[in-house]
GROMACS .gro file of C-alpha atoms in nm:
model
  443
    1MET     CA    1 -13.249  -1.328   3.209
    2SER     CA    2 -13.293  -1.665   3.373
    3LEU     CA    3 -13.089  -1.748   3.679
    4PHE     CA    4 -13.101  -2.117   3.610
    5GLY     CA    5 -13.027  -2.118   3.238
    6SER     CA    6 -12.691  -1.953   3.290
    7SER     CA    7 -12.542  -2.134   3.584
    8ASN     CA    8 -12.524  -2.480   3.723
    9PHE     CA    9 -12.477  -2.418   4.093
   10GLY     CA   10 -12.459  -2.045   4.170
   11LEU     CA   11 -12.639  -1.726   4.091
   12PRO     CA   12 -12.511  -1.473   3.837
   13ARG     CA   13 -12.280  -1.219   3.991
   14LEU     CA   14 -12.419  -0.873   4.058
   15LYS     CA   15 -12.218  -0.613   3.865
   16PRO     CA   16 -11.995  -0.413   4.103
   17LEU     CA   17 -12.099  -0.050   4.145
   18ASN     CA   18 -11.883   0.214   3.979
   19SER     CA   19 -11.760   0.435   4.265
   20LYS     CA   20 -11.758   0.742   4.037
   21ARG     CA   21 -12.110   0.711   3.898
   22SER     CA   22 -12.467   0.733   4.029
   23HIS     CA   23 -12.687   0.425   3.998
   24VAL     CA   24 -13.059   0.354   4.025
   25VAL     CA   25 -13.120   0.030   4.215
   26SER     CA   26 -13.459  -0.143   4.253
   27VAL     CA   27 -13.525  -0.408   4.518
   28LEU     CA   28 -13.814  -0.633   4.619
   29ASP     CA   29 -13.867  -0.773   4.967
   30ILE     CA   30 -14.117  -1.060   4.944
   31GLY     CA   31 -14.230  -1.150   5.294
   32SER     CA   32 -14.508  -1.352   5.451
   33THR     CA   33 -14.678  -1.035   5.581
   34LYS     CA   34 -14.597  -0.768   5.323
   35VAL     CA   35 -14.429  -0.716   4.987
   36VAL     CA   36 -14.212  -0.403   4.957
   37CYS     CA   37 -14.060  -0.257   4.642
   38MET     CA   38 -13.805   0.023   4.678
   39ILE     CA   39 -13.632   0.225   4.408
   40GLY     CA   40 -13.324   0.414   4.525
   41ARG     CA   41 -13.066   0.648   4.378
   42LEU     CA   42 -12.713   0.560   4.486
   43THR     CA   43 -12.471   0.852   4.456
   44PRO     CA   44 -12.094   0.823   4.524
   45ARG     CA   45 -11.989   0.965   4.861
   46ALA     CA   46 -11.661   1.064   5.015
   47GLU     CA   47 -11.503   0.835   5.275
   48SER     CA   48 -11.658   0.895   5.613
   49GLN     CA   49 -11.618   0.781   5.973
   50ILE     CA   50 -11.992   0.709   5.982
   51LEU     CA   51 -12.071   0.373   5.814
   52PRO     CA   52 -11.724   0.355   5.651
   53GLY     CA   53 -11.809   0.039   5.456
   54ARG     CA   54 -12.054   0.225   5.231
   55THR     CA   55 -11.930   0.365   4.901
   56HIS     CA   56 -12.257   0.536   4.800
   57SER     CA   57 -12.522   0.736   4.980
   58ILE     CA   58 -12.876   0.602   4.929
   59GLU     CA   59 -13.181   0.814   4.862
   60ILE     CA   60 -13.517   0.635   4.827
   61ILE     CA   61 -13.706   0.786   4.533
   62GLY     CA   62 -13.991   0.534   4.514
   63ILE     CA   63 -14.153   0.292   4.756
   64GLY     CA   64 -14.458   0.069   4.728
   65HIS     CA   65 -14.580  -0.191   4.974
   66HIS     CA   66 -14.880  -0.418   4.989
   67LYS     CA   67 -15.022  -0.683   5.220
   68SER     CA   68 -14.876  -1.017   5.119
   69ARG     CA   69 -15.088  -1.286   4.956
   70GLY     CA   70 -14.995  -1.632   4.833
   71MET     CA   71 -14.701  -1.663   5.077
   72LYS     CA   72 -14.670  -1.893   5.376
   73ASN     CA   73 -14.365  -1.900   5.603
   74GLY     CA   74 -14.156  -1.733   5.333
   75VAL     CA   75 -14.253  -1.995   5.071
   76ILE     CA   76 -14.472  -1.923   4.767
   77ALA     CA   77 -14.797  -2.112   4.825
   78ASP     CA   78 -15.010  -1.950   4.549
   79LEU     CA   79 -14.823  -1.828   4.241
   80ASP     CA   80 -15.108  -1.615   4.096
   81ALA     CA   81 -15.178  -1.435   4.425
   82ALA     CA   82 -14.806  -1.368   4.489
   83GLU     CA   83 -14.761  -1.239   4.132
   84SER     CA   84 -15.052  -0.993   4.162
   85VAL     CA   85 -14.911  -0.847   4.489
   86VAL     CA   86 -14.564  -0.809   4.331
   87ARG     CA   87 -14.722  -0.618   4.042
   88LEU     CA   88 -14.911  -0.385   4.282
   89ALA     CA   89 -14.603  -0.308   4.496
   90VAL     CA   90 -14.377  -0.249   4.193
   91ASP     CA   91 -14.640  -0.031   4.022
   92ALA     CA   92 -14.675   0.191   4.333
   93ALA     CA   93 -14.295   0.234   4.358
   94GLU     CA   94 -14.265   0.311   3.985
   95ARG     CA   95 -14.536   0.579   4.005
   96MET     CA   96 -14.370   0.747   4.302
   97ALA     CA   97 -14.024   0.740   4.139
   98GLY     CA   98 -14.157   0.841   3.796
   99LEU     CA   99 -13.962   0.570   3.614
  100THR     CA  100 -14.007   0.212   3.494
  101ILE     CA  101 -13.792  -0.076   3.617
  102ASP     CA  102 -13.727  -0.408   3.447
  103SER     CA  103 -13.505  -0.596   3.694
  104LEU     CA  104 -13.488  -0.633   4.071
  105ILE     CA  105 -13.270  -0.756   4.356
  106VAL     CA  106 -13.487  -0.997   4.557
  107ASN     CA  107 -13.461  -1.160   4.901
  108ILE     CA  108 -13.514  -1.523   5.000
  109SER     CA  109 -13.575  -1.668   5.346
  110ALA     CA  110 -13.720  -2.004   5.238
  111GLY     CA  111 -13.536  -2.296   5.079
  112ARG     CA  112 -13.384  -2.431   5.403
  113LEU     CA  113 -13.090  -2.190   5.416
  114GLN     CA  114 -12.771  -2.371   5.507
  115SER     CA  115 -12.438  -2.225   5.620
  116ASP     CA  116 -12.115  -2.419   5.575
  117ILE     CA  117 -11.748  -2.332   5.624
  118TYR     CA  118 -11.508  -2.486   5.370
  119THR     CA  119 -11.130  -2.481   5.413
  120ALA     CA  120 -10.869  -2.514   5.139
  121SER     CA  121 -10.497  -2.451   5.107
  122ILE     CA  122 -10.236  -2.437   4.829
  123ASP     CA  123  -9.854  -2.449   4.824
  124LEU     CA  124  -9.674  -2.126   4.742
  125GLY     CA  125  -9.317  -2.260   4.752
  126GLY     CA  126  -9.192  -1.958   4.946
  127GLN     CA  127  -9.311  -1.718   4.679
  128GLU     CA  128  -9.509  -1.396   4.705
  129VAL     CA  129  -9.891  -1.429   4.704
  130ASP     CA  130 -10.031  -1.287   4.381
  131ALA     CA  131 -10.385  -1.251   4.246
  132ALA     CA  132 -10.367  -1.588   4.065
  133ASP     CA  133 -10.283  -1.766   4.394
  134LEU     CA  134 -10.581  -1.604   4.564
  135LYS     CA  135 -10.805  -1.707   4.277
  136LYS     CA  136 -10.670  -2.063   4.293
  137VAL     CA  137 -10.725  -2.109   4.670
  138LEU     CA  138 -11.074  -1.956   4.654
  139ALA     CA  139 -11.163  -2.185   4.363
  140ALA     CA  140 -11.035  -2.487   4.560
  141ALA     CA  141 -11.261  -2.396   4.855
  142GLY     CA  142 -11.556  -2.319   4.629
  143GLN     CA  143 -11.520  -2.649   4.443
  144GLN     CA  144 -11.599  -2.840   4.765
  145SER     CA  145 -11.929  -2.656   4.809
  146LEU     CA  146 -12.089  -2.750   4.476
  147ARG     CA  147 -12.401  -2.964   4.517
  148GLN     CA  148 -12.652  -3.061   4.254
  149ASP     CA  149 -12.970  -2.992   4.455
  150ARG     CA  150 -12.863  -2.660   4.611
  151VAL     CA  151 -12.775  -2.315   4.478
  152ILE     CA  152 -12.499  -2.096   4.621
  153LEU     CA  153 -12.643  -1.763   4.737
  154HIS     CA  154 -12.330  -1.616   4.897
  155SER     CA  155 -11.969  -1.728   4.923
  156LEU     CA  156 -11.748  -1.509   5.138
  157PRO     CA  157 -11.386  -1.572   5.236
  158THR     CA  158 -11.399  -1.513   5.614
  159GLY     CA  159 -11.022  -1.526   5.671
  160PHE     CA  160 -10.690  -1.636   5.521
  161SER     CA  161 -10.397  -1.813   5.681
  162LEU     CA  162 -10.027  -1.806   5.587
  163ASP     CA  163  -9.813  -2.097   5.705
  164GLY     CA  164 -10.073  -2.183   5.968
  165GLU     CA  165 -10.097  -1.824   6.100
  166ARG     CA  166 -10.469  -1.746   6.098
  167GLY     CA  167 -10.645  -1.412   6.092
  168VAL     CA  168 -10.472  -1.272   5.781
  169ARG     CA  169 -10.716  -1.031   5.617
  170ASP     CA  170 -10.542  -0.963   5.286
  171PRO     CA  171 -10.247  -1.190   5.204
  172LEU     CA  172 -10.175  -1.025   4.867
  173ALA     CA  173  -9.799  -0.954   4.820
  174MET     CA  174  -9.704  -1.144   5.142
  175PHE     CA  175  -9.453  -1.430   5.141
  176GLY     CA  176  -9.513  -1.784   5.268
  177ASP     CA  177  -9.507  -2.156   5.192
  178GLN     CA  178  -9.875  -2.235   5.229
  179LEU     CA  179 -10.182  -2.018   5.175
  180GLY     CA  180 -10.513  -2.127   5.330
  181VAL     CA  181 -10.865  -1.985   5.328
  182ASP     CA  182 -11.188  -2.033   5.526
  183MET     CA  183 -11.487  -1.983   5.299
  184HIS     CA  184 -11.840  -1.929   5.429
  185VAL     CA  185 -12.091  -2.061   5.175
  186LEU     CA  186 -12.464  -1.998   5.216
  187THR     CA  187 -12.688  -2.219   5.001
  188ALA     CA  188 -13.060  -2.265   4.942
  189GLU     CA  189 -13.271  -2.531   4.774
  190ARG     CA  190 -13.299  -2.496   4.398
  191ALA     CA  191 -13.680  -2.539   4.384
  192ALA     CA  192 -13.750  -2.246   4.621
  193LEU     CA  193 -13.534  -2.014   4.408
  194LYS     CA  194 -13.691  -2.133   4.083
  195ASN     CA  195 -14.042  -2.061   4.214
  196LEU     CA  196 -13.935  -1.717   4.335
  197GLU     CA  197 -13.785  -1.635   3.997
  198LEU     CA  198 -14.094  -1.769   3.818
  199CYS     CA  199 -14.321  -1.545   4.025
  200ILE     CA  200 -14.118  -1.234   3.933
  201ASN     CA  201 -14.083  -1.333   3.566
  202ARG     CA  202 -14.462  -1.368   3.543
  203ALA     CA  203 -14.488  -1.003   3.651
  204HIS     CA  204 -14.268  -0.923   3.343
  205LEU     CA  205 -13.962  -0.846   3.554
  206SER     CA  206 -13.624  -1.014   3.570
  207VAL     CA  207 -13.415  -1.105   3.874
  208GLU     CA  208 -13.084  -0.920   3.895
  209GLY     CA  209 -12.966  -1.099   4.208
  210ILE     CA  210 -13.098  -1.294   4.507
  211VAL     CA  211 -12.988  -1.211   4.861
  212ALA     CA  212 -13.055  -1.418   5.173
  213THR     CA  213 -13.290  -1.229   5.409
  214PRO     CA  214 -13.062  -1.265   5.717
  215TYR     CA  215 -12.771  -1.107   5.526
  216ALA     CA  216 -12.983  -0.814   5.402
  217SER     CA  217 -13.137  -0.730   5.740
  218GLY     CA  218 -12.793  -0.750   5.908
  219LEU     CA  219 -12.647  -0.507   5.654
  220ALA     CA  220 -12.923  -0.255   5.728
  221ALA     CA  221 -12.955  -0.280   6.107
  222LEU     CA  222 -12.599  -0.334   6.238
  223VAL     CA  223 -12.345  -0.058   6.300
  224ASP     CA  224 -11.982  -0.109   6.198
  225ASP     CA  225 -11.850  -0.186   6.549
  226GLU     CA  226 -12.104  -0.466   6.585
  227VAL     CA  227 -12.009  -0.614   6.248
  228GLU     CA  228 -11.641  -0.594   6.345
  229LEU     CA  229 -11.660  -0.726   6.703
  230GLY     CA  230 -11.914  -1.001   6.633
  231CYS     CA  231 -12.290  -0.974   6.665
  232ALA     CA  232 -12.611  -1.164   6.584
  233ALA     CA  233 -12.892  -0.994   6.391
  234ILE     CA  234 -13.230  -1.160   6.446
  235ASP     CA  235 -13.494  -1.061   6.190
  236MET     CA  236 -13.838  -1.149   6.328
  237GLY     CA  237 -14.073  -1.147   6.031
  238GLY     CA  238 -14.431  -1.259   5.986
  239GLY     CA  239 -14.371  -1.620   5.882
  240THR     CA  240 -13.999  -1.676   5.948
  241THR     CA  241 -13.733  -1.560   6.191
  242THR     CA  242 -13.383  -1.545   6.045
  243ILE     CA  243 -13.049  -1.530   6.225
  244SER     CA  244 -12.725  -1.389   6.090
  245VAL     CA  245 -12.389  -1.375   6.266
  246PHE     CA  246 -12.131  -1.116   6.159
  247ALA     CA  247 -11.767  -1.099   6.267
  248GLU     CA  248 -11.462  -0.907   6.140
  249GLY     CA  249 -11.676  -0.727   5.886
  250LYS     CA  250 -11.814  -1.043   5.722
  251LEU     CA  251 -12.121  -1.266   5.740
  252VAL     CA  252 -12.000  -1.588   5.903
  253HIS     CA  253 -12.325  -1.777   5.969
  254ALA     CA  254 -12.695  -1.761   5.875
  255ASP     CA  255 -13.000  -1.965   5.973
  256ALA     CA  256 -13.380  -1.948   5.954
  257VAL     CA  257 -13.663  -2.070   6.180
  258SER     CA  258 -14.021  -2.114   6.050
  259LEU     CA  259 -14.179  -1.914   6.333
  260GLY     CA  260 -14.278  -1.549   6.326
  261GLY     CA  261 -14.526  -1.281   6.426
  262HIS     CA  262 -14.810  -1.438   6.229
  263HIS     CA  263 -14.790  -1.750   6.449
  264VAL     CA  264 -14.862  -1.529   6.752
  265THR     CA  265 -15.166  -1.386   6.570
  266THR     CA  266 -15.307  -1.730   6.480
  267ASP     CA  267 -15.251  -1.848   6.841
  268LEU     CA  268 -15.462  -1.553   6.962
  269ALA     CA  269 -15.730  -1.613   6.697
  270ARG     CA  270 -15.759  -1.979   6.804
  271GLY     CA  271 -15.732  -1.920   7.177
  272LEU     CA  272 -15.984  -1.635   7.188
  273SER     CA  273 -16.212  -1.754   6.900
  274THR     CA  274 -16.183  -1.435   6.699
  275ARG     CA  275 -16.094  -1.337   6.343
  276ILE     CA  276 -15.733  -1.306   6.225
  277GLU     CA  277 -15.765  -0.925   6.173
  278ASP     CA  278 -15.907  -0.877   6.523
  279ALA     CA  279 -15.638  -1.104   6.671
  280GLU     CA  280 -15.370  -0.892   6.498
  281ARG     CA  281 -15.518  -0.574   6.650
  282LEU     CA  282 -15.534  -0.736   6.997
  283LYS     CA  283 -15.169  -0.841   6.963
  284VAL     CA  284 -15.051  -0.494   6.862
  285VAL     CA  285 -15.264  -0.296   7.112
  286HIS     CA  286 -15.279  -0.526   7.417
  287GLY     CA  287 -15.017  -0.801   7.362
  288SER     CA  288 -14.698  -0.799   7.567
  289ALA     CA  289 -14.403  -1.033   7.606
  290LEU     CA  290 -14.369  -0.931   7.972
  291PRO     CA  291 -14.600  -1.021   8.263
  292ASN     CA  292 -14.761  -0.722   8.434
  293SER     CA  293 -14.951  -0.719   8.764
  294ALA     CA  294 -15.214  -0.478   8.625
  295ASP     CA  295 -15.303  -0.723   8.343
  296GLU     CA  296 -15.532  -0.932   8.569
  297ARG     CA  297 -15.748  -0.627   8.643
  298ASP     CA  298 -15.763  -0.488   8.287
  299ILE     CA  299 -16.044  -0.633   8.077
  300VAL     CA  300 -16.016  -0.660   7.697
  301SER     CA  301 -16.312  -0.685   7.460
  302VAL     CA  302 -16.277  -0.967   7.201
  303PRO     CA  303 -16.499  -0.933   6.889
  304PRO     CA  304 -16.697  -1.248   6.797
  305ILE     CA  305 -16.590  -1.461   6.500
  306GLY     CA  306 -16.932  -1.481   6.331
  307GLU     CA  307 -17.120  -1.226   6.118
  308ASP     CA  308 -17.434  -1.239   6.336
  309ASP     CA  309 -17.520  -0.897   6.487
  310ARG     CA  310 -17.670  -1.062   6.795
  311ASP     CA  311 -17.331  -1.212   6.892
  312GLN     CA  312 -17.188  -1.014   7.182
  313PRO     CA  313 -16.812  -0.955   7.220
  314THR     CA  314 -16.656  -1.159   7.499
  315HIS     CA  315 -16.453  -0.994   7.776
  316VAL     CA  316 -16.128  -1.150   7.892
  317PRO     CA  317 -15.852  -1.027   8.125
  318ARG     CA  318 -15.558  -0.873   7.941
  319ALA     CA  319 -15.336  -1.124   8.124
  320LEU     CA  320 -15.485  -1.403   7.905
  321VAL     CA  321 -15.386  -1.220   7.584
  322SER     CA  322 -15.034  -1.165   7.719
  323ARG     CA  323 -15.001  -1.529   7.828
  324ILE     CA  324 -15.086  -1.656   7.477
  325VAL     CA  325 -14.843  -1.406   7.320
  326ARG     CA  326 -14.569  -1.482   7.572
  327ALA     CA  327 -14.584  -1.861   7.520
  328ARG     CA  328 -14.513  -1.832   7.145
  329ILE     CA  329 -14.252  -1.556   7.182
  330GLU     CA  330 -14.061  -1.755   7.445
  331GLU     CA  331 -14.069  -2.066   7.223
  332THR     CA  332 -13.927  -1.864   6.931
  333LEU     CA  333 -13.652  -1.703   7.142
  334GLU     CA  334 -13.553  -2.038   7.298
  335LEU     CA  335 -13.528  -2.190   6.950
  336ILE     CA  336 -13.306  -1.898   6.837
  337ARG     CA  337 -13.087  -1.938   7.149
  338ASP     CA  338 -13.043  -2.311   7.076
  339ARG     CA  339 -12.964  -2.247   6.708
  340ILE     CA  340 -12.695  -1.991   6.797
  341GLN     CA  341 -12.551  -2.236   7.052
  342ARG     CA  342 -12.555  -2.525   6.804
  343SER     CA  343 -12.392  -2.321   6.528
  344GLY     CA  344 -12.068  -2.295   6.729
  345PHE     CA  345 -12.063  -1.915   6.686
  346SER     CA  346 -12.195  -1.837   7.035
  347PRO     CA  347 -11.853  -1.706   7.159
  348ILE     CA  348 -11.827  -1.480   6.850
  349VAL     CA  349 -12.175  -1.336   6.907
  350GLY     CA  350 -12.066  -1.257   7.265
  351LYS     CA  351 -12.317  -1.037   7.442
  352ARG     CA  352 -12.446  -0.851   7.135
  353VAL     CA  353 -12.784  -0.921   6.972
  354VAL     CA  354 -12.984  -0.687   6.749
  355LEU     CA  355 -13.355  -0.756   6.696
  356THR     CA  356 -13.515  -0.626   6.378
  357GLY     CA  357 -13.813  -0.709   6.153
  358GLY     CA  358 -14.182  -0.629   6.202
  359ALA     CA  359 -14.245  -0.875   6.488
  360SER     CA  360 -13.964  -0.720   6.696
  361GLN     CA  361 -14.191  -0.421   6.769
  362LEU     CA  362 -14.403  -0.620   7.015
  363THR     CA  363 -14.423  -0.457   7.360
  364GLY     CA  364 -14.169  -0.601   7.604
  365LEU     CA  365 -13.986  -0.812   7.344
  366PRO     CA  366 -13.634  -0.669   7.407
  367GLU     CA  367 -13.668  -0.744   7.781
  368ALA     CA  368 -13.791  -1.100   7.714
  369ALA     CA  369 -13.502  -1.153   7.467
  370ARG     CA  370 -13.250  -1.025   7.724
  371ARG     CA  371 -13.378  -1.275   7.977
  372ILE     CA  372 -13.391  -1.580   7.746
  373LEU     CA  373 -13.084  -1.513   7.530
  374ALA     CA  374 -12.882  -1.379   7.829
  375ARG     CA  375 -12.733  -1.108   7.607
  376ASN     CA  376 -12.758  -0.732   7.552
  377VAL     CA  377 -13.042  -0.667   7.310
  378ARG     CA  378 -13.133  -0.359   7.112
  379ILE     CA  379 -13.393  -0.296   6.839
  380GLY     CA  380 -13.224  -0.231   6.502
  381ARG     CA  381 -13.372   0.009   6.248
  382PRO     CA  382 -13.248   0.068   5.891
  383LEU     CA  383 -12.943   0.297   5.901
  384GLY     CA  384 -12.793   0.550   5.662
  385VAL     CA  385 -13.079   0.591   5.413
  386SER     CA  386 -13.252   0.917   5.320
  387GLY     CA  387 -13.594   0.969   5.162
  388LEU     CA  388 -13.774   0.697   5.362
  389PRO     CA  389 -14.129   0.797   5.459
  390ALA     CA  390 -14.191   0.800   5.837
  391ALA     CA  391 -14.395   0.478   5.817
  392ALA     CA  392 -14.100   0.293   5.657
  393LYS     CA  393 -13.831   0.393   5.907
  394GLY     CA  394 -13.910   0.112   6.151
  395PRO     CA  395 -13.750  -0.232   6.186
  396ALA     CA  396 -14.013  -0.387   5.954
  397PHE     CA  397 -13.829  -0.235   5.653
  398SER     CA  398 -13.475  -0.348   5.743
  399THR     CA  399 -13.462  -0.624   5.479
  400ALA     CA  400 -13.571  -0.394   5.195
  401VAL     CA  401 -13.309  -0.133   5.292
  402GLY     CA  402 -13.047  -0.409   5.329
  403LEU     CA  403 -13.115  -0.520   4.970
  404MET     CA  404 -13.048  -0.159   4.867
  405ILE     CA  405 -12.712  -0.163   5.054
  406TYR     CA  406 -12.611  -0.506   4.917
  407PRO     CA  407 -12.469  -0.393   4.576
  408GLN     CA  408 -12.203  -0.193   4.767
  409VAL     CA  409 -12.071  -0.507   4.941
  410ALA     CA  410 -12.137  -0.761   4.663
  411ASP     CA  411 -11.773  -0.747   4.547
  412MET     CA  412 -11.660  -0.902   4.881
  413GLU     CA  413 -11.798  -1.232   4.753
  414THR     CA  414 -11.618  -1.481   4.533
  415HIS     CA  415 -11.822  -1.631   4.254
  416MET     CA  416 -11.678  -1.928   4.076
  417ALA     CA  417 -11.710  -1.963   3.702
  418GLN     CA  418 -11.956  -2.244   3.737
  419GLY     CA  419 -12.005  -2.332   3.376
  420GLY     CA  420 -12.320  -2.353   3.171
  421LEU     CA  421 -12.484  -2.644   2.995
  422LEU     CA  422 -12.188  -2.727   2.768
  423ALA     CA  423 -11.945  -2.756   3.058
  424SER     CA  424 -12.178  -2.982   3.252
  425LEU     CA  425 -12.236  -3.206   2.949
  426ALA     CA  426 -11.877  -3.222   2.846
  427GLY     CA  427 -11.711  -3.276   3.183
  428ASN     CA  428 -11.410  -3.082   3.302
  429ASN     CA  429 -11.130  -3.241   3.099
  430SER     CA  430 -11.287  -3.239   2.755
  431ARG     CA  431 -11.173  -3.020   2.467
  432ILE     CA  432 -11.489  -2.805   2.490
  433ALA     CA  433 -11.431  -2.740   2.861
  434ARG     CA  434 -11.064  -2.654   2.805
  435MET     CA  435 -11.155  -2.422   2.518
  436GLY     CA  436 -11.418  -2.251   2.738
  437GLN     CA  437 -11.157  -2.210   3.012
  438TRP     CA  438 -10.911  -2.055   2.765
  439LEU     CA  439 -11.177  -1.810   2.640
  440LYS     CA  440 -11.263  -1.712   3.001
  441GLU     CA  441 -10.899  -1.652   3.091
  442SER     CA  442 -10.811  -1.470   2.769
  443PHE     CA  443 -11.100  -1.225   2.733
   0.00000   0.00000   0.00000
């Protein structure tokens, strides 16, 4: 199945899960540092006070991950290299699960993610709100968001209004004169999505759905009170850092910054003249986002960059390593703070920030984030999933687990019937378009 053959502006809608049946879901998290494939069994569960938004319990039956190649800052830079890593990760997950998969739910953090709020209203004439009215007002809001060069990833109604009274969650069967809706639409550039789909198709797999990375990591790492009260989830990956803001149970804003943990590693490799692998080890073992008085006295051995055996490792104070790390981390956090401020959702975020993603595991990062963001910060790990190996329970796997949770919340979104090739050729008022509309409404 091709995403772009079927639809002009949006992605095909993920089929809603049947609440009575078990499902096997396969997901692929393509990152700048690692590629993770997970296969999970979703079984219906009874309503519970713990994570009440979830309709199914998730058990991971297969997982495969591999060091990423051919990716840079979330963008595919080498198609062949990226394809081979996808094959390796999927193969490992299939072997562990003992089954073969042919389609996947994939994440995207590239493509200049853009969040917009669109508002629309319709007249009710004092009548009761029925399903057709809801459909009509959602279509009116969605119609404004269509753009030729961008693809709609997610469109979520964040709130309805009746006769100017905002904050109505479900207006169905209520009376009023005017029904309004605020629609949050998250879009990405068409080319980035096409390349992602091409990479997966070349590995003889099809794309079942594409989810924005900030949405997926927020779904996995946030608890229900945070989603309800308003909270920002910051996913610090290898090549990109993504921001998502949730309020009243919905995603209301998303953004991405092209800075991540790998930038810290390359800063160390340049500043200390060492190899990337050695710089990564120095960052993990000795790097810290907090200044420490003992760092000046502690000496760290830095391996030489060349292959010559006669080259001796250099010795530098640990404070130098921490200074290089701290400079980049502070730049990233300041950029995130400014983006949240500029988005206009700073009051909604309030004092709650959750850090997740692989780069959030750096020593002293929560304290540095508390100081720069001036908010309460905690590290978020994937919640409510069984069968994860110990190595995959950390914040680095939040996005992959979020992709597994996504099918349970996919029906919150509104997907417009965006027409295929015939509709775009024929225009909206032609006989072909009207006939297509009649077929859609009748069957």
